[in-house]
XYZ file of N, CA and C in Angstrom:
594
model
N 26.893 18.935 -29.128
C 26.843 17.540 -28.738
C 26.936 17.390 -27.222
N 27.791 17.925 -26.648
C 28.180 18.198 -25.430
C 26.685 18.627 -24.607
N 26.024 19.541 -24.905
C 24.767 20.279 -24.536
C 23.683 19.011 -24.539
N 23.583 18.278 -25.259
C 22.608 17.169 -25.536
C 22.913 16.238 -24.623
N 24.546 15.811 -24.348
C 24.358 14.919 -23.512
C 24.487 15.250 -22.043
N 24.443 16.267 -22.097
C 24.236 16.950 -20.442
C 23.055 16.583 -20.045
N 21.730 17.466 -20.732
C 20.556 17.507 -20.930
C 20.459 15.800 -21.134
N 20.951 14.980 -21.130
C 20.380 13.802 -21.132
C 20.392 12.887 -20.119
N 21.557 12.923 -19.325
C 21.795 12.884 -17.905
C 21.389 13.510 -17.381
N 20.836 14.997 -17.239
C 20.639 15.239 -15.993
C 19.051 14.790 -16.363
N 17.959 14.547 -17.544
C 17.185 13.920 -17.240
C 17.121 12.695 -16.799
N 17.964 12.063 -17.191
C 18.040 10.285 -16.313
C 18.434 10.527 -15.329
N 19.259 11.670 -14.534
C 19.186 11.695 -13.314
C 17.762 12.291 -12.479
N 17.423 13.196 -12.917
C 16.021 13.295 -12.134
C 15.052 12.390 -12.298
N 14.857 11.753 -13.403
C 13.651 10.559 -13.274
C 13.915 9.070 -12.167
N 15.325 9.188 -12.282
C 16.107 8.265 -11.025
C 15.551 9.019 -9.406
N 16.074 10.014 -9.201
C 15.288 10.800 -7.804
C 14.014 10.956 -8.028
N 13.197 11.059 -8.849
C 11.760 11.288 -8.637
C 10.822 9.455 -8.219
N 11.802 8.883 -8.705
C 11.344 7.618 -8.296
C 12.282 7.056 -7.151
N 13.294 7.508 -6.899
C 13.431 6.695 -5.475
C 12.853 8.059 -4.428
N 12.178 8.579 -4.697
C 11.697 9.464 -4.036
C 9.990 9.028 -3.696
N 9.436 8.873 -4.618
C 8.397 7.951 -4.237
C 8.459 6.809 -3.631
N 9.397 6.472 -4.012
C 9.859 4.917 -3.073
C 10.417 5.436 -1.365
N 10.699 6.877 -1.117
C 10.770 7.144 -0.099
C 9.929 6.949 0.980
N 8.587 7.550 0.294
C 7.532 7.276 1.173
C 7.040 6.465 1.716
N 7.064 5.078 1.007
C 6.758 3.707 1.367
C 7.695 3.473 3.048
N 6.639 2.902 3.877
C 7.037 2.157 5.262
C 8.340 1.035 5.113
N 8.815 0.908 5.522
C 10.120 0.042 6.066
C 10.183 -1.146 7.285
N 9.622 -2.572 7.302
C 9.773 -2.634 8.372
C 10.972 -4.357 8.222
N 11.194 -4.048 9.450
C 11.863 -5.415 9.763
C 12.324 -5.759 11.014
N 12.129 -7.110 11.207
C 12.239 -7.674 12.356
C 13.654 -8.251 13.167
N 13.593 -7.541 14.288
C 14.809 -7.965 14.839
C 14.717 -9.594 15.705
N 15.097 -9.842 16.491
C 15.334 -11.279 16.906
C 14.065 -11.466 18.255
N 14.038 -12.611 17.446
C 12.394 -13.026 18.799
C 12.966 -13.621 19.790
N 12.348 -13.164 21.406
C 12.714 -13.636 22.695
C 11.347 -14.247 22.415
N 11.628 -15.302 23.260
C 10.169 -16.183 24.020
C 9.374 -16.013 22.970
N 8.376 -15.184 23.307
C 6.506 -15.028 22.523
C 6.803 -14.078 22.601
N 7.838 -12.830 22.200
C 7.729 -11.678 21.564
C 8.493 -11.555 20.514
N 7.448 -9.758 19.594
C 8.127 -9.367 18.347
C 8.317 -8.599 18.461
N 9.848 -8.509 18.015
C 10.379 -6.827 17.975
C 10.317 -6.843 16.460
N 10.252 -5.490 16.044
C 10.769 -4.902 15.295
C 10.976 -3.543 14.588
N 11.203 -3.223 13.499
C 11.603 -1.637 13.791
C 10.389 -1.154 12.323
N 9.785 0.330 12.198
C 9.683 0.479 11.288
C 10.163 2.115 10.768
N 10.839 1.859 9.404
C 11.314 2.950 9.208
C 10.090 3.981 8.188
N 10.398 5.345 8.506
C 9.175 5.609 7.966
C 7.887 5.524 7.945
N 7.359 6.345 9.377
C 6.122 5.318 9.852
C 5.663 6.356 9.921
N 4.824 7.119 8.684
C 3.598 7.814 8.587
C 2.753 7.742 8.204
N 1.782 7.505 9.440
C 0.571 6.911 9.624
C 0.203 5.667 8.969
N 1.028 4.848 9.974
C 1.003 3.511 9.588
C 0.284 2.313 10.534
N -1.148 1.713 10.265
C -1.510 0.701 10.843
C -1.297 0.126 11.352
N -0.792 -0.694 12.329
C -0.572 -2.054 12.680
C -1.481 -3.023 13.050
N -1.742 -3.733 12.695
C -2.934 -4.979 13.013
C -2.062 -6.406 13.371
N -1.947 -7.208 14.415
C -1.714 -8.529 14.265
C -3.316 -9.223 14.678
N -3.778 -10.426 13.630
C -4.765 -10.692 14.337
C -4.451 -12.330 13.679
N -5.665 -13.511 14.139
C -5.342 -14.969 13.634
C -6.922 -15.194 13.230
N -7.051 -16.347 12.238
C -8.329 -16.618 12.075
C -9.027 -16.717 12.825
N -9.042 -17.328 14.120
C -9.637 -17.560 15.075
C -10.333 -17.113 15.971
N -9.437 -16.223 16.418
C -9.504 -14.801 17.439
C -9.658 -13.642 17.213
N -9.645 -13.398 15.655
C -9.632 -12.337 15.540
C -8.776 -11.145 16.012
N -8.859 -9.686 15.803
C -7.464 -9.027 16.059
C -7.697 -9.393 17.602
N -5.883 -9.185 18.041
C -5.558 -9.254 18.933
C -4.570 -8.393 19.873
N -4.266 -7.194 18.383
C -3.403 -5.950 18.651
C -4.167 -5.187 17.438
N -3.830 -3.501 18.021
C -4.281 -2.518 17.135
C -3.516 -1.752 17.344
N -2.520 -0.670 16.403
C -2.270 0.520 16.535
C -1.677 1.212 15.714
N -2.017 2.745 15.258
C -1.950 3.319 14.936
C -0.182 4.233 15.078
N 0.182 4.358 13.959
C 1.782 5.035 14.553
C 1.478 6.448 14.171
N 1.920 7.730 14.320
C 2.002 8.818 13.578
C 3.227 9.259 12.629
N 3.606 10.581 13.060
C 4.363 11.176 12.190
C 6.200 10.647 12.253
N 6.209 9.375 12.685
C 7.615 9.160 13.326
C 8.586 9.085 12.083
N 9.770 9.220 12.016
C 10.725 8.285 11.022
C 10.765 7.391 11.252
N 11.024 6.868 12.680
C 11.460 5.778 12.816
C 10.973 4.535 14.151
N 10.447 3.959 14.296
C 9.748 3.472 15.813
C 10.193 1.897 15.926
N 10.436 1.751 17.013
C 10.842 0.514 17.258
C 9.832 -0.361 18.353
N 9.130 -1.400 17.792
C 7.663 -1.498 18.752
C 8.031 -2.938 18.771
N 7.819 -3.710 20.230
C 7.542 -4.703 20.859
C 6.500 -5.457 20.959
N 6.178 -6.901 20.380
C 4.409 -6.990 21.093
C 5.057 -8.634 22.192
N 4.210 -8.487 23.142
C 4.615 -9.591 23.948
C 2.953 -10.691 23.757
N 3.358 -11.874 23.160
C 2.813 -12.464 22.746
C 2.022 -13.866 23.865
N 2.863 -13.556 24.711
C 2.641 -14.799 25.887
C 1.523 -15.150 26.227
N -0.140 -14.112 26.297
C -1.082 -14.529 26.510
C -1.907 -15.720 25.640
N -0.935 -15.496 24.135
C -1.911 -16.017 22.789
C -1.869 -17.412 22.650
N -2.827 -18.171 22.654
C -2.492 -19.530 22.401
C -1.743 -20.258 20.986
N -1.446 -21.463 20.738
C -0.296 -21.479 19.623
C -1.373 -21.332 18.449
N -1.029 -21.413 17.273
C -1.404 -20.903 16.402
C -0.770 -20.496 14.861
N -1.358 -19.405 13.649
C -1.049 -18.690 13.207
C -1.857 -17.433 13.137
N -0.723 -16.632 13.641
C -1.108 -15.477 13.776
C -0.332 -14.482 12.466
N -1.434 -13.012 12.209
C -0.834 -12.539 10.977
C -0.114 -10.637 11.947
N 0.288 -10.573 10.961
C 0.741 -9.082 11.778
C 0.370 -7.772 9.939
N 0.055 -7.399 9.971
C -0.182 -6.643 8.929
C 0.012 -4.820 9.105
N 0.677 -4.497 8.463
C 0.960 -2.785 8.338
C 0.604 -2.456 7.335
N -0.254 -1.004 7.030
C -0.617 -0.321 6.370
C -0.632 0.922 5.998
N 0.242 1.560 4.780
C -0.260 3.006 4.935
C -0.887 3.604 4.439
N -0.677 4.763 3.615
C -1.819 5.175 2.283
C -1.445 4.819 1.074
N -0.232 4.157 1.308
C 0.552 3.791 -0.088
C 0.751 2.204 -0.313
N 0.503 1.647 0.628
C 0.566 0.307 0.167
C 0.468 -0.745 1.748
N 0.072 -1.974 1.478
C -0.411 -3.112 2.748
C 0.995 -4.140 2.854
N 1.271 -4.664 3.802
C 2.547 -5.495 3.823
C 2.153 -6.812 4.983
N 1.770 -7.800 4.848
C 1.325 -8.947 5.918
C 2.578 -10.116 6.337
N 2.920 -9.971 7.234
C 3.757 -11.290 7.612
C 3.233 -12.146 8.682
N 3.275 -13.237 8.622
C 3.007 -14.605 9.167
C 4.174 -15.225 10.381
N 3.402 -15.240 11.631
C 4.070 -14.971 13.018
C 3.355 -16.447 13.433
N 3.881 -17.695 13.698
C 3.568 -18.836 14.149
C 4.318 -19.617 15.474
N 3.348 -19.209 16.454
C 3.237 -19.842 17.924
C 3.051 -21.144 17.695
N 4.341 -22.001 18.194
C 4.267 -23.831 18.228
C 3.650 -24.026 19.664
N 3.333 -25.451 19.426
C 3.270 -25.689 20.872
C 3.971 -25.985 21.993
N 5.112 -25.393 21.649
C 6.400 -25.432 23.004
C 7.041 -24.366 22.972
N 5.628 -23.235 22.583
C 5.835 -21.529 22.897
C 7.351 -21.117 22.203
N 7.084 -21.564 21.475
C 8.318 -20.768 20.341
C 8.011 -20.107 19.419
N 8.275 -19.068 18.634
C 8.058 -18.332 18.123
C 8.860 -18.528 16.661
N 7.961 -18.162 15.474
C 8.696 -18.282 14.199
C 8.019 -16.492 13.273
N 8.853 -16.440 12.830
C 8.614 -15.154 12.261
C 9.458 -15.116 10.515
N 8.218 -15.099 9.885
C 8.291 -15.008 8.500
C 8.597 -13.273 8.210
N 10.445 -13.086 7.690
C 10.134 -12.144 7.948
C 10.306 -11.134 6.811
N 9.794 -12.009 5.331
C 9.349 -11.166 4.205
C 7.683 -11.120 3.621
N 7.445 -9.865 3.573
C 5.888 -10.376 3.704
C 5.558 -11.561 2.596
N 4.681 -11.929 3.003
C 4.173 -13.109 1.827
C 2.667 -12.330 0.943
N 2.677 -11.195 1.464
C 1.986 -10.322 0.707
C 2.008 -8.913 0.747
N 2.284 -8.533 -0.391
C 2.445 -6.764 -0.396
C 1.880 -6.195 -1.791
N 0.812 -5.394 -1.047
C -0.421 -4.702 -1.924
C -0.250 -3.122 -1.721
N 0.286 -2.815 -3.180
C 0.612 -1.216 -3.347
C -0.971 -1.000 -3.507
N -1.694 0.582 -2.955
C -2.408 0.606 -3.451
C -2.314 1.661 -4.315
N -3.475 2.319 -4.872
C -3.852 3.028 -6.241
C -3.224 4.514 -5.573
N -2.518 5.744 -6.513
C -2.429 6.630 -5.712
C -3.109 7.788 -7.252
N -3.578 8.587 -6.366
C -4.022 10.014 -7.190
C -3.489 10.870 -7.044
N -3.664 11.693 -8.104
C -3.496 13.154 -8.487
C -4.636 13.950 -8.901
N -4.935 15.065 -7.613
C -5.956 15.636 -8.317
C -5.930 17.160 -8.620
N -6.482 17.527 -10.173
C -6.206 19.363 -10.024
C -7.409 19.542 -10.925
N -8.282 20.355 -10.271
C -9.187 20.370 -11.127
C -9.972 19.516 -11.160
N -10.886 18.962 -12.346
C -11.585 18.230 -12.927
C -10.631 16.818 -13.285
N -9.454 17.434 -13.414
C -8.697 16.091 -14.146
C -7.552 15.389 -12.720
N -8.133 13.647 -12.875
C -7.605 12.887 -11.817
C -6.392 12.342 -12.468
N -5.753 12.332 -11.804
C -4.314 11.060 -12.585
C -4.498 9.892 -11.915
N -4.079 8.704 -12.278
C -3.901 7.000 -11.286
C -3.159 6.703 -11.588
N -2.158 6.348 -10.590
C -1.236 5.443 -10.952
C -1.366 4.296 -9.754
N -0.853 2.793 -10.724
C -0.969 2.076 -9.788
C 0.526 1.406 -10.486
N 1.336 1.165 -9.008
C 2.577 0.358 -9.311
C 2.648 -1.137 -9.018
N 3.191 -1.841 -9.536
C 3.850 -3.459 -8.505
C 3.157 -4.310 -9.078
N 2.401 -3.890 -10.114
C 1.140 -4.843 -10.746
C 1.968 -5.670 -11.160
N 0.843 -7.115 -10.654
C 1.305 -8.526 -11.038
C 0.600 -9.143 -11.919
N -0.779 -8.275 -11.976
C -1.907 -8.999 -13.658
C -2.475 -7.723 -13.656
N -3.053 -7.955 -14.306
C -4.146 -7.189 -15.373
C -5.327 -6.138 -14.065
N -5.560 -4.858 -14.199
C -6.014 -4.145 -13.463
C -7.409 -3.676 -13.903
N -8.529 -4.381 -13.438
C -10.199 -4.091 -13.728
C -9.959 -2.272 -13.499
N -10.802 -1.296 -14.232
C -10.751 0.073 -13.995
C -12.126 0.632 -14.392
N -12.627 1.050 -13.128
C -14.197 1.953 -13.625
C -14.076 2.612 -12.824
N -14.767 3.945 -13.845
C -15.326 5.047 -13.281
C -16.823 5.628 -13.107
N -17.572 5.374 -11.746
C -19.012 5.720 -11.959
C -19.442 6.897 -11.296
N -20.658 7.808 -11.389
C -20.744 8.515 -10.699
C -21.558 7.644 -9.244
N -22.438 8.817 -8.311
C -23.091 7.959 -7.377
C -24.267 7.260 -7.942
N -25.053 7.260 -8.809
C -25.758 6.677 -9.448
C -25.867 5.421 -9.980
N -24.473 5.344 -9.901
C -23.933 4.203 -10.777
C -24.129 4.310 -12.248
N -23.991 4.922 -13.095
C -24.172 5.580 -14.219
C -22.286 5.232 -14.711
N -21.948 4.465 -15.681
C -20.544 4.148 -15.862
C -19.952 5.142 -16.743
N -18.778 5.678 -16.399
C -17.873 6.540 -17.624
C -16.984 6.111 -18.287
N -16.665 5.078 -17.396
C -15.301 4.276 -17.961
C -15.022 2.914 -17.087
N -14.669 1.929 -18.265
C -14.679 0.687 -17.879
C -13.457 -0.193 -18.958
N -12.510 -0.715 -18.390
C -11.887 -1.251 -19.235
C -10.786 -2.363 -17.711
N -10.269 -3.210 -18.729
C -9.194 -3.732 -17.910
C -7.766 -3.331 -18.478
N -7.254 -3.184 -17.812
C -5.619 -2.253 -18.566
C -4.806 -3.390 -18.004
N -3.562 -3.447 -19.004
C -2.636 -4.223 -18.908
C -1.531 -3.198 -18.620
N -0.569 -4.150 -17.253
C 0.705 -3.243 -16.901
C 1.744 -3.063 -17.418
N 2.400 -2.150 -17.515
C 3.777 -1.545 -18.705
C 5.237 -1.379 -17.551
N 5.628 -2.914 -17.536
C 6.684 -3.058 -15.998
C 6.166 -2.243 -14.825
N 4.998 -3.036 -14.704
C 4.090 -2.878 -13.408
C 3.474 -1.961 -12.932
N 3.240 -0.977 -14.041
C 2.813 0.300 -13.444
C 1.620 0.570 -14.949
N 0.718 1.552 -14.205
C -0.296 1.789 -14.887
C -0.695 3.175 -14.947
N -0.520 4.193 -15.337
C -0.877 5.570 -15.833
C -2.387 6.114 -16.047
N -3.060 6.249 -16.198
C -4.392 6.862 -16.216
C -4.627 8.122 -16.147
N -5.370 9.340 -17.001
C -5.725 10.624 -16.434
C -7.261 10.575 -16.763
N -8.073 11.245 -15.711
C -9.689 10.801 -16.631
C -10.429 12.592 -16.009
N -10.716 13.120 -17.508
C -11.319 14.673 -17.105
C -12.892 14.069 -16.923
N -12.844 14.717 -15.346
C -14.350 14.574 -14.868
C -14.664 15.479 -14.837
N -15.742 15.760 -15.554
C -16.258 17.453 -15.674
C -17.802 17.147 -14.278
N -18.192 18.344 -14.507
C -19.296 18.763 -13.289
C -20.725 18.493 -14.025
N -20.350 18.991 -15.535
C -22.170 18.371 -16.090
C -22.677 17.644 -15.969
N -21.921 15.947 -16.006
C -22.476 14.954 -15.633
C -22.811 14.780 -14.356
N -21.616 15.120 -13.358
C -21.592 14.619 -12.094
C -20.547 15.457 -11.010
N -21.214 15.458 -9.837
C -20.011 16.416 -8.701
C -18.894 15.548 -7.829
N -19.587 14.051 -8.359
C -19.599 12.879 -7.577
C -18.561 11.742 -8.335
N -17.517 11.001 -7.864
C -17.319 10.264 -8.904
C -16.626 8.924 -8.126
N -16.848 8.019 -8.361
C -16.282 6.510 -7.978
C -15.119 6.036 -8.509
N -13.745 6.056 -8.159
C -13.145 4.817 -9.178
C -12.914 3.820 -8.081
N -13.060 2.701 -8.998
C -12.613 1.215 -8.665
C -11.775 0.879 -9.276
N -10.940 0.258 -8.668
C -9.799 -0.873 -8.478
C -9.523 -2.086 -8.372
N -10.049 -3.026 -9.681
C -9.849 -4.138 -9.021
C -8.381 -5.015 -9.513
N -7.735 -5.424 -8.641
C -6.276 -6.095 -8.994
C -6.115 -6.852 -8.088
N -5.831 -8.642 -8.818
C -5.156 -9.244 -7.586
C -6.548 -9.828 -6.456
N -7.917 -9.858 -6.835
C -8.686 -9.839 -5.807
C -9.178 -8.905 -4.360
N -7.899 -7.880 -5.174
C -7.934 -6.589 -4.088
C -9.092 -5.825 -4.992
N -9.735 -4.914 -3.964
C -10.647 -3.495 -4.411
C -10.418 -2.490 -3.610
N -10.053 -1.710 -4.369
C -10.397 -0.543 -3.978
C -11.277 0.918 -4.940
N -11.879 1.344 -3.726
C -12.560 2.469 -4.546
C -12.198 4.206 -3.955
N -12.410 5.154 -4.943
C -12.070 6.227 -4.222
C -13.188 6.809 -5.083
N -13.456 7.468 -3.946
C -14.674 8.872 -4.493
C -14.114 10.384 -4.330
N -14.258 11.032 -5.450
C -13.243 11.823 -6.216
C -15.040 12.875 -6.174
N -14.710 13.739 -5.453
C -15.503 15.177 -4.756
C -14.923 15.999 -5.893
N -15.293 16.870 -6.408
C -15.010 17.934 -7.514
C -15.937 19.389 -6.652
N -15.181 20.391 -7.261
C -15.565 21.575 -6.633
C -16.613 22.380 -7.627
């Protein structure tokens, strides 16, 4: 009895670390206190992470790229920009995060500072012929195809999420195709990945 419930904890303990372990990877950011027309803030976990602030109007108005850091603490001085709404958006390979940065017209600064949108995207596993997908955070129903370059379909369905997450393995063999498409559609988001086989 004793043996069983060992073995049972220490599996609920590793499925606990294997998922805040994926949750490791995910970017971190947050904002410290706005002077004038600037944004500070910090991001934790910043590999290879985007930064874009841009506004409808103007289009981007900052670009940059972070690398291999843990941790970076980045400034933008905003004083040239006229008032507005402006967006600030970070990205990594694992998921998009947008917050909403609004210049009044008596140059004050407001900073929304939970995103009002955050888009995990799709992540793979590949060995072989056979892909895994998982997609987490799902808020509806996830469109799923697989085509080669031809557009020739293998698989097409909409999958419903099981507490927000979605599982998939799909064996792509070489007879049909060397080539393979999946799409993603969730949320009005798309994404596609083309899945090269050896």
């Amino acid at each position: 009895m004793t043996k069983i419930l060992k073995s049972t904890f220490l599996a609920g303990f590793l499925l606990i670390s294997a998922s805040l372990m994926s949750k490791d990877r995910d970017f971190s950011l947050s904002f410290g206190n706005a002077t004038a027309k600037t944004v500070n803030f910090e991001v934790l976990n910043a590999q290879n992470i985007s930064l874009v602030i841009y506004n409808e109007t103007y289009g981007e108005v900052f670009s940059e790229k972070l690398g291999m850091e843990n941790s970076v603490s980045k400034s933008y001085n905003l004083e040239d920009l006229a008032s507005g709404t402006y967006f600030l958006v970070a990205e990594s390979d694992q998921k998009i995060e947008k917050f909403k940065i609004k210049i009044n017209s008596d140059n004050t600064l407001e900073i929304e500072k939970t995103p009002f949108a955050e888009i995990n995207k799709p992540e793979y596993t590949i060995s072989g012929n056979m892909v895994k997908l998982h997609l987490s955070g799902l808020k509806t129903d996830a469109d799923i195809t697989v085509t080669d370059l031809s557009e020739n379909v293998y698989y097409s369905a909409t999958k419903k999420a099981e507490d927000g997450d979605i599982n998939l393995t799909f064996d792509l063999g070489l007879r049909t195709a060397d080539k393979y498409i999946i799409t993603v559609e969730e949320g009005g988001n798309v994404f596609n990945k083309i899945i090269a086989l050896n």
